[in-house]
Amino acid sequence: MAFSVVRAALVALTWTAYATALVSPAGHTVVVNGITYYAAPEPVSIISATADQLKSAATTGVDLIPLTVMEDKSSSFTTAVFRSLAGNYTASDDVFNIGFLQAVYLKHSGTAPATVKYPLGAALTEYGTKLFMSARAYQSSVQAQGYSITGWRTELPAGPYFMSTSTGEVYQAYRLYSDVQGAFTEGLKPNTDGTFSVLSASVSGVQSVTIGVPSKLYYTKTAAKPLAGVRVGIKDIYDIAGVKTSCGNRAYFDLYPARSKTATAVQNLIDAGAVIVGKMKTSQFANGESATSDWVDYHCPFNPRGDGYQDPSSSSSGPGAGIAAYEWLDLTLGSDTGGSIRGPSGVNGCYGNRPSTGLVSLDNTMPLSPDMDTAGFLVRDPLLWHTAAKAMYKENINSNFTTFPSKILTSGFPTSATTEASTILLDFLSKLTTFLNATTSALDVNALWASTRPAEAAGNSISQFMGTVYPILISQQQYRLFTLPFYSDYAAAHDGRRPFINPVPLTRWAYGQSFPATAEQQALANKTVFTEWWNSNVVLESEESCSESILLYPGAAGNPNYRNTYRTAPGAPTGFSIGRVSNFAGVPDIVYPLGQASYRSTITLKTEFLPVTVDIVAAKGCDGMLFELAAALNKAGILKTPKTGSETF
Ligand SMILES: *[C@@H]1O[C@H](CO)[C@@H](O)[C@H](O)[C@H]1NC(C)=O
Ligand SMILES: *[C@@H]1O[C@H](CO)[C@@H](O)[C@H](O)[C@H]1NC(C)=O
Ligand SMILES: *[C@@H]1O[C@H](CO)[C@@H](O)[C@H](O)[C@H]1NC(C)=O
Ligand SMILES: *[C@@H]1O[C@H](CO)[C@@H](O)[C@H](O)[C@H]1NC(C)=O
C-alpha cells in the first residue's frame, strides 16, 4: 500500500475568546488536505504533555493540529501495523484522512506488555508524523521517534481528532459535507447536556447548508447501542431539544423559541446510539405538496434519481432526497399520515415504512391527524432498517410468527410484462411466490366490498363511504390541534396578523372548515367500520405467520414527474385507492425498492433511470414480520441495497 507524502494544510479560523460571559466557543473550521472539518468546541480529553512536546508538532500560526488515536491489539507495534491501521482507517471512515497522522497517539488494547518494533522512523516520515506519543506499554522503545506521555485524562476511542498545541485539549473531528440537494434545513451537533445546537460551520464555495458528521471510528455497536455511530437526519416536524422546529413554515419557525424537549421517537434513536446530524425538509405542515409550484416558503429538495429534476414526492421529501443522494447519511426519520414516507421512498428509490399506528409516541411532534399519523424510516440498508425499527418502536415491534405468510394478494399489479416496470414487478412477484411457496391471487377490493360490505355502508361504494374520510380528518384535526393555536400565538405577537401559509395547507384547512365540526366524528365512524371490514375480510391475522396474507401493490413505476411543471391549483385529497388502506386500518405498508426503468429525459436529452418499487401491506402489528422478510429476501439476493445518486441500482 503506497501513500504519498501529504502535508497537512491547516487553516484555523476565528479563535474565540473565553474570557467574558458573553463569549462562548462555537468550534473551529479546519482544512486538512483540502477537506473541510469542524473541530467541536467541547474538549473530550487532554494530553498530559509538556508545552515543548506539544509545540514540536505545531504549524506556525495555527493552534490546532490533526491527531490520530491509533488502537492496536497486537503484541508488537511495527511499521507494517502502522501502515495497516492507516489503510484500514482510510477505508472504513470517510472522516479520517492521512493528514490526521501529523500527530499520533498509540493506544494499546491488547495484552500488555507490548513493544514498538523498529524501524518506525521511515513510516513516520512517510506519513508526515511530527509527534508520536504512546501509552506506557510502549515507553521503552519510542523515544527516538517522539515522546512518551503519561496518557490521557480521559481515554479516547481510535479515530481522527484535533488537538490544541497550547493546552493539549483534544476535540472531536466532524467532516463537513455540503447539502447540495437541498434536503436539510440545518446541520446539528450534540451538546454535552443532551441538547443540540445548530452546526456553526460551513463549507466554502457552495451555496448550501453544511452538515457535519463525526468519525465512524469513535463508535462501536453494542447490544445496548445498536445504532452507535449511525448518522440520522430528522424530518423537521419532530422537536429536538435546543433547536427550533419549522414544520416547513417560515413564520412558524420565527415565532417559537428553541424546543426544550426531544420527541420520544427521536430520543429512542439517540438512546440507541444514533448520531443526529440535521433537520430535514418537509412540505409545509406535512401536507402533500408538489415541487416546485406548491413550495413557496422553502425550496423543495432535489430528488437525485434520473436527471435530478424529478419531484421528490411529499411530505418526507427531505429524508427521501437525502438518503437517495448521500453516502454519508445512513438513515432518515420521516412521518406518514397519508403516504408521506411511501411516496418519497418510491420516487427516491429506498426502503421506507409506514408502521402500524401507535408503535411509538408522537409527543413533541407536529400533528396532521393523530388518528393516522405514524413515524417511520427511509433507508438504503434493509438490515439497518430493522435495527432502527427495533430501537424506535421497542417492545411494540414483535416478531411473533413461526413462518412467513404463504398467501399473496395483489392489487393493481400488471398482468403481462409489457414495460420495464411491469417486468420488474412481475419478476419480483414470481421470486417472492417461489420464496414463500405461496399462492397468489388478484384482489379486486371494490368488488369484494360490494359483495361483503357492512350494513353501515348502506349500499355505498368504498369511494362514497371512504372518499372524504382522509381529507376531513387531516384538515379538521390539524386545524383544531395545531393551526388555531399557531394563528392565535402569531396574532398575539404580530398585532393581530395572520402568518403566511402555502396554498396547499390553506386550501385543505378551508376544505375542512366548509364542513360542520361533526364531520370529524362521522369520518372516524366510517374509518372504524372500514377497518373492521378490512381485518375480517381481506388481510387477516394469523397465529403462525402473524398476517395470513401479504398484499402487494405497485409503488413508483419509473414514470417521470418533472419538477419544472406548472400544475393545477391544489384541492382536497379526496377519493379512495389501495394506498389509503393503511391510513384507515392502521396496518403497516412498507416499500421495497426493486429496480429501475429507463425514460428519455426532456432535460438532459439522454436516457435516464427512475426507481421501481413495490408496496407491501400486512395485518396490524406484523411490522416485525415485514422487516424480517426484507432481511430474508436480501440474504436470498432477491432484494438489493440501492445506491446513491442518479441510478438506483
Ligand atoms: C486491517 O483490516 C484487516 C481487514 O479487516 C484486518 O485483517 C487487519 O488486522 C487490520 N489491521 C490492523 C492493524 O488491525
Ligand atoms: C409448498 O406448499 C405445498 C402445499 O401448499 C406443499 O405441498 C409443498 O410441500 C410446499 N413446498 C415446499 C418446498 O415447502
Ligand atoms: C361516511 O359514510 C356515510 C354513509 O354511511 C356517507 O354519507 C359519508 O359521506 C361518509 N364519509 C364521511 C366523511 O362521513
Ligand atoms: C405471540 O403469539 C402467541 C400465539 O399466537 C400468543 O399466545 C402470544 O401472546 C403472542 N405474543 C405477543 C407478544 O404478541
CSV table of C-alpha atoms in Angstrom, one decimal, residues 392-633:
chain,number,residue,atom,x,y,z
A,392,MET,CA,-37.5,3.2,18.0
A,393,TYR,CA,-40.6,1.0,18.4
A,394,LYS,CA,-39.1,-1.0,21.2
A,395,GLU,CA,-41.4,-3.7,22.6
A,396,ASN,CA,-44.2,-2.7,20.2
A,397,ILE,CA,-42.5,-4.3,17.4
A,398,ASN,CA,-42.5,-8.1,17.8
A,399,SER,CA,-41.5,-10.9,15.5
A,400,ASN,CA,-44.2,-13.2,16.8
A,401,PHE,CA,-44.5,-15.6,13.9
A,402,THR,CA,-43.1,-19.0,13.0
A,403,THR,CA,-43.4,-18.9,9.2
A,404,PHE,CA,-43.8,-16.2,6.6
A,405,PRO,CA,-47.3,-15.9,5.1
A,406,SER,CA,-48.0,-18.2,2.2
A,407,LYS,CA,-50.7,-16.2,0.6
A,408,ILE,CA,-50.0,-13.3,-1.6
A,409,LEU,CA,-52.7,-10.8,-2.7
A,410,THR,CA,-52.0,-8.3,-5.4
A,411,SER,CA,-53.8,-5.1,-6.2
A,412,GLY,CA,-53.3,-3.1,-9.4
A,413,PHE,CA,-50.5,-5.4,-10.5
A,414,PRO,CA,-49.6,-5.7,-14.2
A,415,THR,CA,-50.7,-9.0,-15.8
A,416,SER,CA,-48.1,-9.0,-18.5
A,417,ALA,CA,-44.5,-7.8,-18.8
A,418,THR,CA,-45.1,-5.0,-21.4
A,419,THR,CA,-42.9,-2.3,-19.8
A,420,GLU,CA,-39.6,-2.3,-17.9
A,421,ALA,CA,-41.5,-1.5,-14.7
A,422,SER,CA,-44.1,-4.3,-15.2
A,423,THR,CA,-41.3,-6.7,-16.0
A,424,ILE,CA,-39.6,-5.8,-12.7
A,425,LEU,CA,-42.8,-6.1,-10.7
A,426,LEU,CA,-43.7,-9.5,-12.2
A,427,ASP,CA,-40.2,-10.8,-11.7
A,428,PHE,CA,-40.3,-9.9,-8.1
A,429,LEU,CA,-43.8,-11.4,-7.6
A,430,SER,CA,-42.6,-14.6,-9.2
A,431,LYS,CA,-39.5,-14.8,-7.0
A,432,LEU,CA,-41.4,-14.0,-3.9
A,433,THR,CA,-44.1,-16.6,-4.7
A,434,THR,CA,-41.4,-19.2,-5.0
A,435,PHE,CA,-39.5,-18.0,-1.9
A,436,LEU,CA,-42.7,-18.2,0.2
A,437,ASN,CA,-44.1,-21.2,-1.6
A,438,ALA,CA,-47.2,-19.1,-1.8
A,439,THR,CA,-50.5,-18.9,-3.6
A,440,THR,CA,-51.1,-15.7,-5.4
A,441,SER,CA,-54.4,-14.1,-6.3
A,442,ALA,CA,-55.5,-10.7,-7.5
A,443,LEU,CA,-57.6,-8.7,-5.1
A,444,ASP,CA,-60.5,-6.6,-6.6
A,445,VAL,CA,-61.1,-4.5,-3.5
A,446,ASN,CA,-64.2,-2.7,-4.9
A,447,ALA,CA,-65.8,-6.0,-5.9
A,448,LEU,CA,-65.1,-7.6,-2.6
A,449,TRP,CA,-66.5,-4.6,-0.8
A,450,ALA,CA,-69.6,-4.7,-3.0
A,451,SER,CA,-70.3,-8.4,-2.0
A,452,THR,CA,-69.3,-8.2,1.6
A,453,ARG,CA,-69.8,-4.6,2.7
A,454,PRO,CA,-71.1,-4.0,6.2
A,455,ALA,CA,-74.6,-2.8,6.8
A,456,GLU,CA,-73.3,0.6,7.9
A,457,ALA,CA,-72.1,1.3,4.4
A,458,ALA,CA,-75.8,1.4,3.3
A,459,GLY,CA,-75.1,0.3,-0.3
A,460,ASN,CA,-72.3,2.9,-0.8
A,461,SER,CA,-69.2,2.1,-2.8
A,462,ILE,CA,-65.8,2.3,-1.0
A,463,SER,CA,-65.2,5.7,-2.7
A,464,GLN,CA,-68.6,7.0,-1.5
A,465,PHE,CA,-68.1,5.6,2.0
A,466,MET,CA,-64.4,6.5,2.5
A,467,GLY,CA,-63.6,9.1,-0.2
A,468,THR,CA,-63.8,12.1,2.1
A,469,VAL,CA,-62.6,10.5,5.4
A,470,TYR,CA,-58.9,11.3,4.8
A,471,PRO,CA,-59.3,15.0,3.8
A,472,ILE,CA,-61.8,15.7,6.5
A,473,LEU,CA,-59.6,14.1,9.3
A,474,ILE,CA,-56.4,15.8,8.3
A,475,SER,CA,-57.9,19.2,7.7
A,476,GLN,CA,-60.2,19.3,10.7
A,477,GLN,CA,-57.8,17.7,13.2
A,478,GLN,CA,-54.8,19.7,12.1
A,479,TYR,CA,-56.8,22.9,12.1
A,480,ARG,CA,-58.1,22.3,15.6
A,481,LEU,CA,-55.0,20.9,17.2
A,482,PHE,CA,-52.3,22.9,15.5
A,483,THR,CA,-53.5,25.8,13.3
A,484,LEU,CA,-55.7,27.6,15.7
A,485,PRO,CA,-53.1,27.8,18.5
A,486,PHE,CA,-50.5,28.8,15.9
A,487,TYR,CA,-52.7,31.6,14.5
A,488,SER,CA,-53.5,32.8,17.9
A,489,ASP,CA,-49.9,32.9,19.1
A,490,TYR,CA,-48.8,34.6,15.8
A,491,ALA,CA,-51.6,37.2,16.0
A,492,ALA,CA,-50.6,38.0,19.7
A,493,ALA,CA,-47.0,38.5,18.6
A,494,HIS,CA,-47.8,40.4,15.4
A,495,ASP,CA,-50.6,42.9,16.2
A,496,GLY,CA,-53.4,40.6,15.0
A,497,ARG,CA,-51.9,39.5,11.8
A,498,ARG,CA,-52.2,36.0,10.2
A,499,PRO,CA,-49.0,34.3,9.1
A,500,PHE,CA,-48.2,33.3,5.5
A,501,ILE,CA,-49.4,29.8,4.7
A,502,ASN,CA,-48.6,27.9,1.5
A,503,PRO,CA,-51.5,27.3,-0.9
A,504,VAL,CA,-51.9,23.5,-0.2
A,505,PRO,CA,-52.4,23.6,3.6
A,506,LEU,CA,-54.5,26.8,3.3
A,507,THR,CA,-56.8,25.0,0.7
A,508,ARG,CA,-57.1,21.9,2.8
A,509,TRP,CA,-57.9,23.8,6.0
A,510,ALA,CA,-60.6,25.7,4.1
A,511,TYR,CA,-62.0,22.5,2.9
A,512,GLY,CA,-62.2,21.1,6.4
A,513,GLN,CA,-63.8,24.3,7.7
A,514,SER,CA,-66.5,24.0,5.0
A,515,PHE,CA,-67.9,21.0,6.9
A,516,PRO,CA,-69.6,21.1,10.3
A,517,ALA,CA,-67.4,20.1,13.2
A,518,THR,CA,-69.4,16.8,13.4
A,519,ALA,CA,-67.9,15.7,10.1
A,520,GLU,CA,-64.8,14.5,12.0
A,521,GLN,CA,-66.8,12.1,14.2
A,522,GLN,CA,-68.6,10.8,11.1
A,523,ALA,CA,-65.3,10.3,9.3
A,524,LEU,CA,-63.9,8.4,12.3
A,525,ALA,CA,-67.1,6.2,12.5
A,526,ASN,CA,-66.7,5.3,8.8
A,527,LYS,CA,-63.0,4.6,9.3
A,528,THR,CA,-63.8,2.2,12.2
A,529,VAL,CA,-66.4,0.4,10.0
A,530,PHE,CA,-63.8,0.1,7.2
A,531,THR,CA,-61.1,-1.2,9.5
A,532,GLU,CA,-63.3,-3.9,10.9
A,533,TRP,CA,-64.3,-5.0,7.4
A,534,TRP,CA,-60.7,-5.0,6.1
A,535,ASN,CA,-59.4,-7.0,9.1
A,536,SER,CA,-62.1,-9.7,8.8
A,537,ASN,CA,-62.4,-9.9,5.0
A,538,VAL,CA,-59.1,-9.0,3.3
A,539,VAL,CA,-55.8,-9.3,5.2
A,540,LEU,CA,-56.5,-11.4,8.4
A,541,GLU,CA,-54.3,-12.0,11.4
A,542,SER,CA,-52.6,-15.4,11.8
A,543,GLU,CA,-51.1,-17.2,14.7
A,544,GLU,CA,-48.4,-18.9,12.6
A,545,SER,CA,-47.5,-16.1,10.2
A,546,CYS,CA,-48.8,-13.0,12.1
A,547,SER,CA,-50.5,-11.9,8.9
A,548,GLU,CA,-52.4,-14.6,7.0
A,549,SER,CA,-51.5,-12.9,3.7
A,550,ILE,CA,-49.5,-10.0,2.4
A,551,LEU,CA,-50.9,-7.6,-0.1
A,552,LEU,CA,-48.7,-6.2,-2.9
A,553,TYR,CA,-49.4,-3.2,-5.0
A,554,PRO,CA,-47.1,-1.2,-7.3
A,555,GLY,CA,-45.3,1.8,-5.9
A,556,ALA,CA,-43.1,4.0,-8.1
A,557,ALA,CA,-43.3,2.8,-11.7
A,558,GLY,CA,-40.4,4.7,-13.1
A,559,ASN,CA,-42.5,7.4,-14.7
A,560,PRO,CA,-41.1,10.9,-14.9
A,561,ASN,CA,-42.8,13.6,-12.9
A,562,TYR,CA,-40.7,16.7,-13.6
A,563,ARG,CA,-40.4,19.4,-11.0
A,564,ASN,CA,-40.4,22.3,-13.6
A,565,THR,CA,-44.1,21.9,-14.3
A,566,TYR,CA,-47.0,24.3,-13.9
A,567,ARG,CA,-49.7,22.5,-12.2
A,568,THR,CA,-53.3,22.9,-11.4
A,569,ALA,CA,-54.4,24.7,-8.3
A,570,PRO,CA,-54.5,22.5,-5.2
A,571,GLY,CA,-57.7,20.8,-3.9
A,572,ALA,CA,-58.7,18.4,-1.2
A,573,PRO,CA,-57.1,14.9,-1.4
A,574,THR,CA,-60.4,13.0,-1.8
A,575,GLY,CA,-61.0,9.5,-3.2
A,576,PHE,CA,-60.0,6.0,-2.4
A,577,SER,CA,-57.1,4.0,-3.5
A,578,ILE,CA,-55.3,0.9,-2.2
A,579,GLY,CA,-52.6,3.2,-0.7
A,580,ARG,CA,-55.3,4.6,1.7
A,581,VAL,CA,-55.9,1.3,3.4
A,582,SER,CA,-53.0,1.5,5.8
A,583,ASN,CA,-54.0,5.1,6.8
A,584,PHE,CA,-57.5,4.0,7.7
A,585,ALA,CA,-56.9,0.5,9.1
A,586,GLY,CA,-53.7,1.4,10.9
A,587,VAL,CA,-51.8,-1.6,9.3
A,588,PRO,CA,-48.2,-1.5,8.1
A,589,ASP,CA,-47.5,-0.6,4.5
A,590,ILE,CA,-43.8,-0.7,3.5
A,591,VAL,CA,-41.8,0.0,0.4
A,592,TYR,CA,-39.2,-2.3,-1.1
A,593,PRO,CA,-37.1,-0.8,-4.0
A,594,LEU,CA,-36.8,-3.4,-6.8
A,595,GLY,CA,-35.2,-1.9,-9.8
A,596,GLN,CA,-35.2,1.0,-12.2
A,597,ALA,CA,-36.8,1.8,-15.6
A,598,SER,CA,-35.5,4.0,-18.3
A,599,TYR,CA,-37.0,7.1,-19.8
A,600,ARG,CA,-35.9,9.7,-22.2
A,601,SER,CA,-35.3,12.9,-20.2
A,602,THR,CA,-36.6,16.1,-21.6
A,603,ILE,CA,-34.0,17.9,-19.5
A,604,THR,CA,-30.8,16.0,-20.3
A,605,LEU,CA,-32.0,14.7,-23.7
A,606,LYS,CA,-30.5,11.4,-22.7
A,607,THR,CA,-31.8,8.0,-21.4
A,608,GLU,CA,-32.1,8.2,-17.6
A,609,PHE,CA,-33.4,5.8,-15.0
A,610,LEU,CA,-36.0,6.1,-12.3
A,611,PRO,CA,-36.8,3.7,-9.4
A,612,VAL,CA,-39.4,0.9,-9.5
A,613,THR,CA,-40.8,-0.1,-6.1
A,614,VAL,CA,-43.4,-2.3,-4.5
A,615,ASP,CA,-45.7,-1.6,-1.5
A,616,ILE,CA,-46.5,-4.5,0.9
A,617,VAL,CA,-49.3,-4.4,3.4
A,618,ALA,CA,-49.8,-6.9,6.3
A,619,ALA,CA,-52.1,-7.2,9.3
A,620,LYS,CA,-51.7,-4.7,12.1
A,621,GLY,CA,-48.7,-5.4,14.4
A,622,CYS,CA,-46.9,-7.5,11.8
A,623,ASP,CA,-44.2,-4.9,11.1
A,624,GLY,CA,-41.5,-7.2,12.5
A,625,MET,CA,-42.5,-9.9,10.0
A,626,LEU,CA,-42.2,-7.5,7.1
A,627,PHE,CA,-38.7,-6.4,8.3
A,628,GLU,CA,-37.6,-10.0,8.6
A,629,LEU,CA,-39.0,-10.8,5.2
A,630,ALA,CA,-36.9,-7.9,3.8
A,631,ALA,CA,-33.8,-9.3,5.5
A,632,ALA,CA,-34.5,-12.8,4.3
A,633,LEU,CA,-35.1,-11.6,0.7
